[in-house]
Amino acid sequence: MNPFDTVDESLILRGESDWFTPDLAERLAFHPLECVDTEFPHYVRSIDSPDGVVRPRERHPVFFGCYDWHSAVHSHWALIRQLRLFDDHPGESQILESIDGRLTPENVRREVDHFEENPSFEKPYGWAWLLRLAAELHLWEEEPADEWRATLEPLEETIRDLVRSELLTRDRPLRDRPFRVGTHGNTAFALAAVLDYATVVSDRSLESTTVETTREFFGDDREYPVEYEPLGWDFISPALTEADLMRRVYDPEPFAAWLEEFFPDVTEAPFDAILEPVQVNSDPDEELALHLVGLNVSKAWCLAGIASTLDASGGHRYVEPFSESAKRHANAGLEAAFTDDYAGSHWLSSFVLYLLTRNDGGIAPD
């Protein structure tokens, strides 16, 4: 059931949460709160020996739930963001108790130890969400944000250092080009999160390095082959995610000029397919189908953000088609996002929250 099916689509695409009811807030928190304590089923990245597998809770005492580490991280982000945005959240006491029990100095130290032993773990997608989580704690001015931020700081510093050395340093093979994929390895998605984080915490050095890397990677892109999307297990659009990143590094008018060169004419076939939601079974029960549900949601936030930036440039021929496409994608994504199938429930609520609150601070330019 879609809890937003009676909500005016203009409210959904406004990207601000001031219209949320307690029932809607409770529904958005339901799956993240449930899954952060759900240890199994769990994705096992590697098996170190024939003696058995270390339990997720032992290896990652903070982020052991939600099937995989990155989903646990962005579920924590979703819960903390809701506490920051929604006064008197109906799940507040349960959320506070849940996170407080895991987010301890000892547990964070063990998370840091894992990255010191496995520096490529969750690169770059998990890193992106950890920085978004840290940024959310920096934005939240209520208790217990200060305490949680201080507790998480060693892991925040570890990830920030890894981003500098492993994502923004381009002096080794495969570091001099972005990964243009629709799944976890996408470089543009990670850089957008890094840039948003750097802006929130006022890290001007990290911000300038990220902007420089972004322009070197993507500034000269032309005629992107949008007709090839989606491919396989995509849950983000490489083309739209790249454009959503570039609107962070260019002012509106230069961004509009870049976009004219980047996209072919998306009002003409076959390129106009990028503006249509991916068709998903009305009752998806496969992981691939649920990835495509997430794809529709993430395309919606990209399309809406791009349209608003183009509108700020003084108007553009793509403002209306992108805005209308964002509506179609939001409707399609929300229709199937609130599944009880764990293959989707362990992560889709975070994507929905990103879409619905993307203009409530911490995401993209003002």
Short mmCIF file of N, CA and C in Angstrom, two decimals, residues 19 33 38 50 52 56 78 82 113 141 151 158 182 203 222 240-241 246 268 274 285 308 314 346 350 354 363:
data_model
loop_
_atom_site.label_atom_id
_atom_site.label_comp_id
_atom_site.label_asym_id
_atom_site.label_seq_id
_atom_site.Cartn_x
_atom_site.Cartn_y
_atom_site.Cartn_z
N TRP A 19 4.54 19.20 5.65
CA TRP A 19 3.16 18.74 5.51
C TRP A 19 2.95 17.33 6.05
N LEU A 33 13.54 1.27 11.11
CA LEU A 33 13.65 0.94 12.53
C LEU A 33 13.64 -0.57 12.74
N THR A 38 17.87 -6.12 12.47
CA THR A 38 17.67 -7.42 11.83
C THR A 38 19.00 -7.89 11.27
N PRO A 50 37.79 -21.66 6.45
CA PRO A 50 36.75 -22.70 6.49
C PRO A 50 36.19 -22.90 7.89
N GLY A 52 34.25 -21.05 9.50
CA GLY A 52 32.95 -20.44 9.72
C GLY A 52 32.99 -18.95 9.42
N PRO A 56 27.61 -10.96 11.50
CA PRO A 56 27.59 -9.53 11.19
C PRO A 56 27.66 -8.65 12.43
N ALA A 78 18.22 7.75 7.73
CA ALA A 78 16.79 8.01 7.58
C ALA A 78 16.13 8.25 8.94
N GLN A 82 14.71 11.95 10.22
CA GLN A 82 13.32 12.12 10.64
C GLN A 82 13.22 12.78 12.01
N ASP A 113 38.28 -0.25 13.06
CA ASP A 113 39.28 -1.32 12.90
C ASP A 113 39.04 -2.09 11.61
N GLU A 141 20.44 19.98 15.77
CA GLU A 141 20.87 20.79 16.91
C GLU A 141 20.22 20.37 18.21
N THR A 151 30.61 10.49 19.17
CA THR A 151 30.86 9.05 19.18
C THR A 151 31.21 8.54 17.78
N THR A 158 37.78 8.50 9.53
CA THR A 158 38.35 7.40 8.74
C THR A 158 37.82 7.43 7.31
N GLY A 182 24.97 1.97 -12.87
CA GLY A 182 23.71 2.28 -12.21
C GLY A 182 23.56 1.61 -10.87
N ASP A 203 34.02 22.08 5.28
CA ASP A 203 35.38 21.62 4.97
C ASP A 203 35.71 22.15 3.57
N ARG A 222 29.73 14.77 -23.39
CA ARG A 222 28.83 15.23 -24.44
C ARG A 222 27.99 14.06 -24.95
N LEU A 240 21.34 10.77 -15.22
CA LEU A 240 20.67 11.76 -14.37
C LEU A 240 21.44 11.99 -13.07
N THR A 241 22.10 10.97 -12.54
CA THR A 241 22.91 11.14 -11.33
C THR A 241 24.09 12.05 -11.61
N MET A 246 26.37 17.63 -11.24
CA MET A 246 26.92 18.83 -11.89
C MET A 246 26.16 20.09 -11.51
N GLU A 268 13.05 13.72 -28.14
CA GLU A 268 12.91 12.93 -29.36
C GLU A 268 13.31 11.48 -29.10
N ILE A 274 14.46 8.09 -21.47
CA ILE A 274 15.02 8.42 -20.16
C ILE A 274 14.00 9.14 -19.29
N ASP A 285 8.25 -9.10 -6.60
CA ASP A 285 8.73 -10.00 -5.57
C ASP A 285 10.13 -10.51 -5.88
N SER A 308 14.46 22.24 -11.28
CA SER A 308 14.47 23.45 -10.47
C SER A 308 15.70 24.30 -10.75
N GLY A 314 16.84 30.90 -15.57
CA GLY A 314 16.11 31.85 -16.40
C GLY A 314 15.16 31.18 -17.34
N HIS A 346 14.40 -3.31 3.17
CA HIS A 346 15.59 -2.96 3.94
C HIS A 346 16.28 -1.70 3.43
N SER A 350 14.56 4.66 2.73
CA SER A 350 15.57 5.71 2.74
C SER A 350 15.54 6.50 1.44
N TYR A 354 14.70 10.50 1.00
CA TYR A 354 15.57 11.40 0.26
C TYR A 354 14.75 12.22 -0.73
N ILE A 363 21.20 18.30 1.41
CA ILE A 363 21.19 17.65 0.10
C ILE A 363 21.20 18.72 -0.97
#
